XYZ file of C-alpha atoms in Angstrom:
672
model
C -8.549 -2.690 -10.173
C -11.831 -3.098 -8.433
C -11.629 -3.245 -4.657
C -13.823 -4.894 -2.066
C -17.285 -3.599 -1.228
C -17.900 -1.541 1.865
C -20.292 -3.886 3.642
C -21.024 -1.793 6.695
C -21.881 1.185 4.513
C -24.246 -0.560 2.129
C -27.153 -0.496 4.543
C -26.754 3.263 4.772
C -26.518 3.914 1.053
C -29.957 5.457 0.908
C -28.568 8.411 2.855
C -26.745 9.467 -0.304
C -29.918 9.725 -2.375
C -31.722 12.914 -3.229
C -34.563 13.520 -0.801
C -36.942 14.583 -3.574
C -36.197 12.183 -6.414
C -34.682 9.102 -4.797
C -31.715 9.536 -7.144
C -28.282 8.371 -5.957
C -26.121 11.493 -6.046
C -22.721 10.799 -7.708
C -20.140 10.291 -5.003
C -17.510 12.502 -6.641
C -19.849 15.518 -6.440
C -20.604 14.858 -2.774
C -16.904 14.382 -2.087
C -15.950 17.658 -3.805
C -18.616 19.559 -1.857
C -17.486 17.868 1.347
C -13.852 18.870 0.820
C -14.906 22.448 0.044
C -16.906 22.551 3.271
C -13.909 21.095 5.118
C -11.575 23.777 3.779
C -14.136 26.409 4.775
C -14.203 24.852 8.285
C -17.920 24.139 7.984
C -17.495 20.987 10.034
C -21.121 19.855 10.284
C -21.711 20.187 6.554
C -18.340 18.602 5.750
C -19.078 15.559 7.924
C -22.527 15.112 6.390
C -21.322 15.389 2.777
C -18.294 13.159 3.276
C -20.445 10.470 4.882
C -22.948 10.721 2.051
C -20.125 10.386 -0.491
C -19.018 7.135 1.164
C -22.580 5.839 1.193
C -23.011 6.783 -2.473
C -19.752 5.039 -3.370
C -20.917 1.870 -1.622
C -24.368 2.112 -3.214
C -22.936 2.491 -6.703
C -20.675 -0.525 -6.293
C -23.502 -2.630 -4.891
C -25.733 -1.627 -7.821
C -23.083 -2.478 -10.418
C -22.368 -5.845 -8.849
C -26.038 -6.752 -8.504
C -26.873 -5.678 -12.072
C -23.930 -7.569 -13.497
C -25.108 -10.794 -11.879
C -28.779 -10.179 -12.725
C -28.080 -9.488 -16.388
C -25.718 -12.437 -16.639
C -28.532 -14.732 -15.509
C -31.240 -13.000 -17.553
C -29.626 -12.783 -20.989
C -29.192 -16.193 -22.618
C -27.226 -16.886 -25.769
C -29.586 -18.100 -28.484
C -28.348 -18.650 -32.018
C -30.880 -19.243 -34.747
C -30.215 -21.897 -37.410
C -29.503 -19.320 -40.109
C -27.976 -16.544 -37.988
C -24.296 -15.791 -38.633
C -22.068 -16.013 -35.558
C -21.422 -12.255 -35.347
C -25.139 -11.395 -35.481
C -25.862 -13.899 -32.712
C -22.908 -12.636 -30.673
C -23.811 -8.953 -30.974
C -27.458 -9.746 -30.322
C -26.430 -11.010 -26.905
C -24.058 -8.066 -26.366
C -26.843 -5.585 -27.146
C -29.286 -7.394 -24.874
C -26.738 -7.408 -22.044
C -26.033 -3.690 -22.540
C -29.768 -2.918 -22.544
C -30.268 -4.988 -19.393
C -27.388 -3.266 -17.569
C -28.515 0.198 -18.641
C -32.055 -0.335 -17.383
C -30.992 -2.140 -14.210
C -28.519 0.557 -13.231
C -30.941 3.301 -14.207
C -33.576 1.821 -11.885
C -31.178 1.352 -9.003
C -29.398 4.690 -9.344
C -32.436 6.755 -10.197
C -30.745 8.310 -13.213
C -28.350 7.695 -16.109
C -25.339 5.541 -15.151
C -23.052 7.870 -17.139
C -23.497 10.505 -14.401
C -21.530 8.242 -12.045
C -18.319 8.017 -14.049
C -15.464 9.555 -12.088
C -11.770 10.227 -12.602
C -9.061 7.748 -11.693
C -7.784 10.145 -9.007
C -11.151 10.197 -7.230
C -11.496 6.415 -7.417
C -8.045 6.063 -5.950
C -8.933 8.405 -3.077
C -11.863 6.179 -2.155
C -9.885 2.970 -2.562
C -7.296 4.420 -0.184
C -10.021 5.640 2.204
C -9.073 9.324 1.942
C -12.579 10.575 2.900
C -11.997 9.153 6.397
C -8.867 11.294 6.652
C -11.055 14.377 6.356
C -13.871 12.912 8.436
C -11.774 12.300 11.522
C -10.845 15.991 11.692
C -14.430 17.143 11.097
C -15.734 14.851 13.850
C -12.942 15.952 16.180
C -13.837 19.600 15.621
C -17.482 18.727 16.320
C -16.356 17.048 19.571
C -17.709 13.697 18.388
C -14.720 11.758 19.638
C -16.020 8.227 19.125
C -16.835 8.916 15.473
C -13.509 10.705 14.992
C -11.651 7.701 16.401
C -13.530 5.254 14.166
C -12.830 7.373 11.072
C -9.149 7.723 11.996
C -8.792 4.001 12.664
C -10.552 3.095 9.403
C -8.129 5.283 7.444
C -5.085 4.042 9.359
C -5.879 0.358 8.775
C -5.456 0.919 5.038
C -2.595 3.427 5.419
C -0.355 2.200 8.243
C 2.593 4.125 6.810
C 0.837 7.483 7.385
C 2.919 9.003 10.190
C 0.565 11.875 11.010
C -2.399 9.536 11.428
C -0.269 7.218 13.520
C 0.415 10.119 15.888
C -3.263 11.096 15.883
C -4.271 7.549 16.798
C -1.847 7.579 19.731
C -3.270 10.907 20.918
C -6.779 9.492 20.772
C -5.660 6.509 22.857
C -4.389 8.841 25.564
C -7.583 10.916 25.679
C -10.021 10.416 28.497
C -13.545 9.564 27.420
C -12.511 7.660 24.281
C -13.984 4.158 24.286
C -11.719 1.279 23.281
C -14.387 -0.186 20.987
C -14.353 3.049 18.978
C -11.097 1.858 17.408
C -12.922 -0.158 14.771
C -12.600 -0.496 11.027
C -15.823 0.765 9.476
C -14.973 -1.043 6.236
C -13.955 -4.339 7.805
C -15.117 -7.441 5.960
C -15.760 -10.847 7.553
C -13.072 -12.378 5.350
C -9.945 -11.365 7.236
C -11.392 -11.775 10.696
C -12.438 -15.337 9.810
C -9.158 -16.188 8.057
C -6.881 -14.936 10.842
C -9.022 -16.614 13.503
C -8.966 -19.861 11.509
C -5.179 -19.806 11.145
C -4.818 -18.998 14.826
C -6.991 -21.983 15.810
C -5.070 -24.169 13.342
C -1.706 -23.187 14.809
C -3.058 -23.879 18.306
C -4.149 -27.404 17.223
C -7.797 -26.407 17.748
C -8.877 -28.080 14.544
C -12.640 -28.131 15.063
C -12.725 -24.356 15.502
C -10.211 -23.949 12.672
C -12.477 -25.835 10.261
C -15.441 -23.578 11.018
C -13.536 -20.322 10.579
C -11.542 -21.422 7.525
C -14.708 -22.590 5.775
C -16.252 -19.211 6.535
C -13.147 -17.476 5.229
C -13.185 -19.507 2.012
C -16.872 -18.701 1.419
C -16.209 -15.004 1.990
C -13.169 -15.075 -0.287
C -15.061 -16.661 -3.176
C -17.965 -14.257 -2.669
C -15.634 -11.247 -2.603
C -13.961 -12.592 -5.725
C -17.283 -12.603 -7.601
C -18.035 -9.042 -6.483
C -14.614 -7.882 -7.616
C -14.961 -9.620 -10.988
C -18.361 -8.018 -11.587
C -16.874 -4.574 -11.028
C -14.204 -5.191 -13.670
C -16.784 -4.639 -16.417
C -16.339 -0.889 -16.317
C -15.407 1.588 -19.048
C -12.217 1.281 -21.067
C -9.293 2.709 -19.106
C -6.488 4.183 -21.181
C -3.125 3.100 -19.770
C -0.877 5.133 -22.054
C 0.749 8.430 -21.144
C -0.712 11.641 -22.541
C 2.095 12.028 -25.102
C 1.495 8.528 -26.441
C -2.238 9.196 -26.654
C -1.630 12.279 -28.788
C 0.671 10.337 -31.109
C -2.014 7.693 -31.667
C -4.998 10.023 -32.164
C -5.056 9.169 -35.861
C -4.584 5.436 -35.231
C -7.898 4.476 -33.652
C -8.516 0.709 -33.570
C -11.207 -0.929 -35.657
C -14.281 -2.681 -34.299
C -12.733 -6.039 -33.471
C -9.425 -4.610 -32.253
C -11.276 -2.259 -29.904
C -13.512 -5.046 -28.620
C -10.508 -7.325 -28.113
C -8.517 -4.656 -26.249
C -11.374 -3.848 -23.880
C -12.248 -7.490 -23.295
C -8.637 -8.402 -22.532
C -8.494 -5.499 -20.087
C -11.566 -6.919 -18.334
C -10.013 -10.404 -18.266
C -6.782 -9.079 -16.767
C -8.772 -7.196 -14.144
C -10.687 -10.356 -13.255
C -7.438 -12.295 -12.938
C -6.015 -9.684 -10.583
C -9.049 -9.972 -8.309
C -7.466 -12.904 -6.521
C -4.658 -10.571 -5.431
C -7.196 -7.986 -4.334
C -9.063 -10.309 -2.021
C -5.808 -11.864 -0.764
C -4.342 -8.505 0.252
C -5.263 -7.433 3.751
C -6.053 -3.689 4.021
C -2.852 -1.805 4.744
C -0.617 -4.518 3.286
C 1.358 -4.168 0.093
C 1.630 -7.811 -0.865
C -1.048 -10.481 -1.105
C -1.150 -13.705 0.878
C 0.424 -16.259 -1.431
C -1.803 -18.983 -2.918
C -4.767 -17.678 -0.949
C -7.449 -20.049 -2.280
C -5.286 -23.212 -2.505
C -3.853 -22.575 0.972
C -7.374 -22.665 2.435
C -7.870 -26.124 0.966
C -4.499 -27.314 2.197
C -5.243 -26.205 5.769
C -8.779 -27.583 5.633
C -7.759 -31.048 4.447
C -5.333 -31.405 7.359
C -7.805 -29.977 9.894
C -10.606 -32.284 8.710
C -8.220 -35.221 8.894
C -7.346 -34.320 12.477
C -10.999 -34.200 13.570
C -11.656 -37.554 11.920
C -13.696 -36.410 8.916
C -11.804 -38.190 6.138
C -14.607 -37.639 3.611
C -14.260 -33.853 3.706
C -10.492 -34.124 4.078
C -10.389 -36.118 0.829
C -12.679 -33.591 -0.876
C -10.345 -30.743 0.110
C -7.307 -32.746 -1.032
C -8.942 -33.408 -4.420
C -9.776 -29.715 -4.710
C -6.207 -28.718 -3.874
C -4.874 -31.065 -6.550
C -6.784 -29.084 -9.184
C -4.237 -26.333 -8.562
C -1.172 -28.539 -8.064
C -1.907 -31.941 -9.676
C 1.670 -33.211 -9.189
C 2.024 -32.277 -5.526
C 3.492 -35.476 -4.077
C 2.548 -35.043 -0.389
C -1.070 -34.344 -1.341
C -1.147 -37.282 -3.758
C 0.054 -39.511 -0.933
C -2.727 -38.166 1.304
C -5.266 -38.889 -1.442
C -4.104 -42.493 -1.660
C -4.396 -42.732 2.121
C -7.943 -41.332 2.083
C -9.013 -43.703 -0.708
C -7.710 -46.633 1.310
C -9.495 -45.482 4.459
C -12.765 -44.680 2.689
C -12.732 -47.689 0.390
C -11.930 -47.836 -3.299
C -15.618 -47.762 -4.194
C -16.117 -44.359 -2.534
C -16.106 -41.571 -5.092
C -13.831 -38.670 -4.148
C -14.333 -35.507 -6.177
C -13.238 -31.918 -5.878
C -15.685 -29.277 -4.750
C -17.897 -28.052 -7.563
C -17.256 -24.362 -6.862
C -13.487 -24.950 -6.887
C -13.747 -26.866 -10.168
C -15.627 -23.929 -11.662
C -13.062 -21.474 -10.264
C -10.084 -23.323 -11.751
C -11.706 -24.026 -15.141
C -12.820 -20.430 -15.563
C -9.440 -19.060 -14.532
C -7.566 -21.327 -16.945
C -9.874 -20.364 -19.801
C -9.272 -16.658 -19.102
C -5.502 -17.139 -18.845
C -5.491 -18.942 -22.183
C -7.298 -16.038 -23.850
C -5.016 -13.452 -22.232
C -1.836 -15.277 -23.221
C -3.142 -15.604 -26.789
C -3.813 -11.854 -26.870
C -0.381 -11.012 -25.455
C 1.335 -13.320 -27.941
C -0.545 -12.161 -31.040
C -1.824 -8.649 -30.243
C 0.878 -7.372 -27.915
C 0.817 -6.135 -24.349
C 1.888 -7.749 -21.085
C 0.321 -9.896 -18.393
C 1.461 -10.310 -14.814
C -0.036 -13.659 -13.901
C -1.114 -13.484 -10.234
C -1.089 -17.254 -9.671
C 1.787 -19.566 -8.833
C -0.213 -22.592 -9.940
C -0.668 -21.655 -13.624
C 0.390 -24.704 -15.685
C 3.642 -24.155 -17.533
C 2.209 -25.579 -20.745
C -0.402 -22.822 -20.835
C 2.236 -20.147 -21.398
C 3.389 -19.800 -25.049
C 7.045 -20.660 -25.594
C 8.012 -17.205 -26.843
C 6.488 -15.616 -23.745
C 8.447 -17.984 -21.523
C 11.598 -16.719 -23.201
C 10.467 -13.127 -22.657
C 9.911 -13.936 -19.008
C 13.474 -15.241 -18.727
C 14.789 -12.130 -20.495
C 12.900 -9.904 -18.070
C 14.482 -11.739 -15.156
C 17.955 -11.302 -16.677
C 17.303 -7.603 -17.230
C 16.234 -7.274 -13.608
C 19.523 -8.850 -12.522
C 21.456 -6.523 -14.821
C 19.682 -3.512 -13.349
C 20.953 -4.563 -9.929
C 24.421 -3.231 -10.698
C 27.479 -3.693 -8.566
C 27.347 -0.984 -5.939
C 30.887 0.190 -6.422
C 30.289 0.623 -10.160
C 27.104 2.589 -9.533
C 28.871 4.837 -7.073
C 31.586 5.644 -9.622
C 28.976 6.796 -12.136
C 27.387 9.583 -10.137
C 29.108 12.991 -10.166
C 28.169 15.316 -7.313
C 25.878 18.165 -8.450
C 27.331 20.818 -6.102
C 30.855 22.205 -5.736
C 32.701 21.993 -2.451
C 31.067 18.776 -1.247
C 33.481 15.963 -0.487
C 33.068 12.219 -0.024
C 34.578 11.446 3.386
C 33.822 7.700 3.445
C 32.509 5.403 0.732
C 31.026 1.904 0.905
C 34.407 0.188 0.973
C 35.667 2.335 3.831
C 32.392 1.723 5.694
C 32.647 -2.076 5.298
C 29.291 -2.374 3.559
C 27.291 -1.654 0.437
C 25.478 1.495 -0.702
C 26.762 3.626 2.165
C 28.472 7.007 1.904
C 29.328 10.051 4.032
C 29.461 13.559 2.512
C 30.820 16.644 4.246
C 30.319 20.393 3.622
C 26.694 19.966 2.536
C 25.784 22.886 4.827
C 27.836 25.804 6.114
C 28.222 26.644 9.799
C 25.884 29.596 9.266
C 23.203 27.402 7.665
C 23.432 24.922 10.531
C 22.946 27.764 13.028
C 19.882 29.017 11.119
C 18.275 25.558 11.123
C 19.031 25.135 14.829
C 17.352 28.504 15.368
C 14.324 27.128 13.530
C 14.113 24.221 15.987
C 14.277 26.593 18.962
C 11.701 28.997 17.514
C 9.364 26.116 16.734
C 9.810 24.753 20.240
C 8.838 28.127 21.673
C 5.482 28.189 19.887
C 4.092 25.153 21.696
C 2.402 24.190 18.431
C 3.205 20.684 17.279
C 6.822 20.816 18.403
C 6.555 20.254 22.128
C 9.317 18.046 23.520
C 8.068 14.674 24.679
C 9.668 11.452 25.784
C 11.286 9.683 22.876
C 9.275 6.759 21.471
C 12.512 4.738 21.628
C 13.882 5.539 25.105
C 12.605 7.193 28.315
C 16.006 8.832 28.830
C 15.624 11.387 26.019
C 13.144 14.024 24.909
C 12.142 13.948 21.258
C 11.111 16.895 19.074
C 10.157 16.726 15.418
C 9.186 19.241 12.735
C 7.993 18.433 9.209
C 8.662 20.670 6.224
C 4.985 21.479 5.848
C 4.608 22.403 9.508
C 7.632 24.714 9.220
C 6.006 26.502 6.258
C 2.674 26.771 8.081
C 4.399 28.240 11.124
C 6.222 30.730 8.899
C 2.871 31.759 7.396
C 1.553 32.319 10.909
C 4.595 34.394 11.807
C 5.838 31.907 14.407
C 9.186 31.276 12.695
C 11.332 33.183 10.215
C 10.407 32.545 6.572
C 14.108 32.438 5.686
C 14.708 29.540 8.077
C 11.687 27.568 6.831
C 12.863 28.091 3.256
C 16.352 26.911 4.212
C 14.884 23.636 5.502
C 13.245 23.132 2.108
C 16.463 23.959 0.285
C 18.618 21.727 2.484
C 16.312 18.741 2.027
C 16.190 19.248 -1.754
C 19.974 19.661 -1.927
C 20.406 16.387 -0.036
C 17.963 14.644 -2.379
C 19.907 15.755 -5.457
C 23.224 14.655 -3.939
C 21.931 11.187 -3.030
C 20.123 10.770 -6.356
C 23.165 11.721 -8.425
C 25.499 9.516 -6.374
C 23.438 6.339 -6.077
C 20.844 6.467 -8.874
C 21.994 8.765 -11.702
C 19.224 9.098 -14.259
C 16.590 7.547 -11.990
C 14.343 9.945 -10.092
C 14.215 9.848 -6.298
C 11.121 11.286 -4.624
C 10.792 12.406 -1.034
C 9.102 9.772 1.112
C 9.327 11.658 4.406
C 11.396 14.542 5.805
C 11.703 15.272 9.513
C 13.817 17.815 11.413
C 14.472 15.902 14.630
C 16.158 16.820 17.919
C 16.939 14.349 20.725
C 17.797 15.814 24.139
C 19.292 13.897 27.048
C 17.077 14.053 30.143
C 19.212 15.329 33.007
C 19.499 13.050 35.994
C 18.499 9.952 34.016
C 21.757 9.057 32.270
C 23.582 7.187 35.028
C 23.876 3.435 34.363
C 21.935 3.885 31.142
C 22.176 0.800 28.910
C 19.767 1.506 26.020
C 20.155 3.192 22.638
C 18.725 6.449 21.366
C 17.289 4.463 18.448
C 17.460 0.649 18.383
C 19.004 -1.137 15.413
C 16.581 -1.378 12.494
C 16.339 -1.245 8.703
C 14.219 1.379 6.979
C 12.167 -0.754 4.574
C 11.989 -4.190 6.195
C 11.417 -5.886 9.550
C 14.652 -7.165 11.100
C 14.745 -10.771 12.282
C 18.180 -11.098 13.966
C 17.655 -14.725 14.996
C 16.740 -15.754 11.468
C 19.437 -13.472 10.010
C 16.779 -12.003 7.713
C 14.848 -8.803 7.132
C 11.251 -9.214 5.953
C 10.121 -6.614 3.437
C 6.449 -6.383 4.369
C 4.167 -3.981 6.295
C 4.228 -2.408 8.798
C 7.726 -1.663 7.452
C 7.872 1.187 4.924
C 8.533 -1.228 2.077
C 8.521 1.452 -0.629
C 11.501 3.357 0.795
C 14.664 2.997 -1.295
C 17.262 5.373 0.196
C 17.772 7.123 3.524
C 19.802 10.110 4.655
C 20.707 12.007 7.823
C 21.904 15.612 7.562
C 23.552 16.623 10.841
C 23.322 20.151 12.247
C 25.582 20.065 15.322
C 28.099 18.117 17.385
C 27.974 19.918 20.781
C 26.573 16.909 22.650
C 27.787 13.572 23.931
C 26.909 10.264 22.243
C 24.330 10.191 19.461
C 26.576 8.606 16.829
C 25.199 6.476 14.014
C 26.409 2.902 13.590
C 25.799 0.121 11.069
C 25.611 -3.586 11.924
C 25.285 -6.995 10.384
C 21.813 -8.582 10.280
C 22.476 -9.944 13.775
C 22.123 -6.296 15.038
C 25.195 -6.865 17.228
C 28.259 -6.899 14.960
C 29.114 -3.228 14.286
C 30.551 -2.662 10.805
C 30.816 1.160 10.634
C 30.467 4.276 12.787
C 29.546 7.828 11.777
C 30.012 10.762 14.151
C 27.760 13.810 13.673
C 29.042 17.252 12.716
C 27.516 20.300 11.062
C 26.893 19.781 7.328
C 27.651 16.048 7.335
C 25.260 13.936 5.285
C 25.265 10.163 5.666
C 23.296 8.322 2.977
C 22.547 4.651 2.430
C 20.094 2.270 0.803
C 17.101 1.480 3.015
C 17.163 -2.323 2.825
C 18.518 -5.225 4.816
C 22.081 -4.492 3.676
C 22.131 -1.484 6.024
C 20.814 -2.197 9.543
C 21.657 0.822 11.699
C 21.034 2.389 15.085
C 21.880 5.498 17.129
C 23.902 5.454 20.323
C 22.428 7.128 23.390
C 22.560 10.911 23.628
C 23.970 11.179 27.147
C 24.357 14.955 27.324
C 23.047 17.885 25.345
C 20.827 18.124 22.278
C 21.436 16.359 18.948
C 19.642 17.798 15.883
C 19.507 16.473 12.331
C 17.275 16.365 9.265
C 16.111 12.782 8.720
C 15.370 12.018 5.066
C 13.791 9.061 3.316
C 13.379 8.653 -0.444
C 11.482 6.400 -2.838
C 11.582 5.648 -6.556
C 7.799 5.218 -6.438
C 5.949 8.396 -7.328
C 2.845 6.779 -5.859
C 4.436 6.935 -2.413
C 5.998 10.382 -2.803
C 5.567 12.630 0.235
C 2.649 15.017 -0.197
C 4.102 17.413 2.396
C 7.043 18.384 0.209
C 4.883 19.323 -2.766
C 2.456 21.194 -0.552
C 5.223 23.097 1.206
C 6.932 24.053 -2.034
C 3.688 25.274 -3.481
C 2.815 27.329 -0.426
C -0.555 26.866 1.248
C -2.273 24.710 -1.351
C -5.562 23.052 -0.403
C -4.319 19.460 -0.647
C -2.000 20.175 2.275
C -5.085 20.332 4.448
C -4.962 16.555 4.509
C -1.745 16.471 6.483
C -0.718 17.560 9.952
C -4.301 18.268 10.888
C -4.295 17.764 14.610
C -3.236 21.244 15.633
C -5.847 23.061 13.568
């Protein structure tokens, strides 16, 4: 899907052009050269090339958007009296193609085909990966303000990135770093205006709310047009490689190929509303983004005494929800106040938006019904009568299948045999008074626990990335953490024993297989994050201590004890599905794990640490949990989180298992 333009970079796009020809250098080439320079520690060259790649990316998107609009206005459909429909249609298609080719050629300074890049590269730029490299390059060049801005820009779109979160905190503690350096270089006016408008609205400051919400609506509709223009890219094959090979001899004909590509473009355009309604760093879009603007505006205008504009916004809202009773009542009120002779009409741009969207939905649903495929309609307001009856039935069947997939926990637990001998189930969900909870023993031997504890001590002695610091959860404990990748890097440097680093890899993989086979047999679990963590009681600070080592929380949602709810949205790690804790020792006081109800107070189960004990549970609101205070000694365990989403699989695990592969340079950069 096309993503928003990079407005602050567009003015700098000329920096990505060739000095001799004025040609825009393809951003994937600049990016590849920049990464190579980064890996070679050529920091100045890396920073220059990575910046140029971002400028080229912005320039290419601006050119495509501008040419799309220019050629749409320039090429008119003219059908002669004797011309058959297909000749007239393809005449326009050829003219549009010619216009786009020449427009892009002029703007890019070369053939547009040179700027086609792989899906992986596009995804890197959509996820702001170049800034991940840039912040390290700038830091090495001692350009702190630029490093901070690059780090912040990456973190805004990737709030789940733990290493960058730590880097940001380190920057905040550094002297000489300006607070205004923490800025998003890709920020758009849309979200600043929208959030300010909602804030004014909630504070009953309706005059200010009107101004900012109108600005937000303008920006949203503008961003929508830019996104839609960028949907007219090349055909993107969605099938797996095996399916492609099977269909090599089944190429579609002219009209089938045109239909498939056009429907792909239409679906992309429909999804643009989700794109603009999703704040960077968030997983889910703001619901009913365009209609909600109109709803807020009609009330705000009414409060400031402008019934004319309030009525206009109400009429516009009713285009989306024509049977909304409260809004219909408001319309009747406005007509009475304004006089029956006063014409009240919806905004022209909203009329165009709704009519165009409905026309596209109709075409997509026709294609899905008659040509196959699927369509995830992004809008809640789509009229029910627009959806073909047989697709409504399919929708109901999909919902039933989803319910069936959510099997009874006890039944699922019975299905999964353990993949290793000697491991025993000490407590299951029933014994732990909950759902999707289990405790395994004998996952590690006493000798293996000692070796992993030795790894923590050796890592602590290096002073490299494993220095004890106050826990982020309590001032009464020191906190030490070691990732799998860092352990491998330290082994390569000779700081820790290779055997111990390898054991950490093996223990985490063994735990993954146990949890996968027990809870989700046949469904792959990927590592989300793995952390060898030790918590040490600070001597002299334990008397009258009332806090916890780790407050009660859930691993993929935000707990709301008062509302008895857990909200699955960022900054929670919403993609996490299962969690595990593999204990290494029990020679300390406190530090036990406990589960609660959603109120965070009612304890439902307790788990006491011991060597080789693995507690595993689903990461959602059914399993709020916390850790009691470590009041004496040092508690060590391997914390494990897993996801079914390959997209969110931990890069560190793959990098560590493959040795020192270049992609690992993206992670754990601070101590280079």
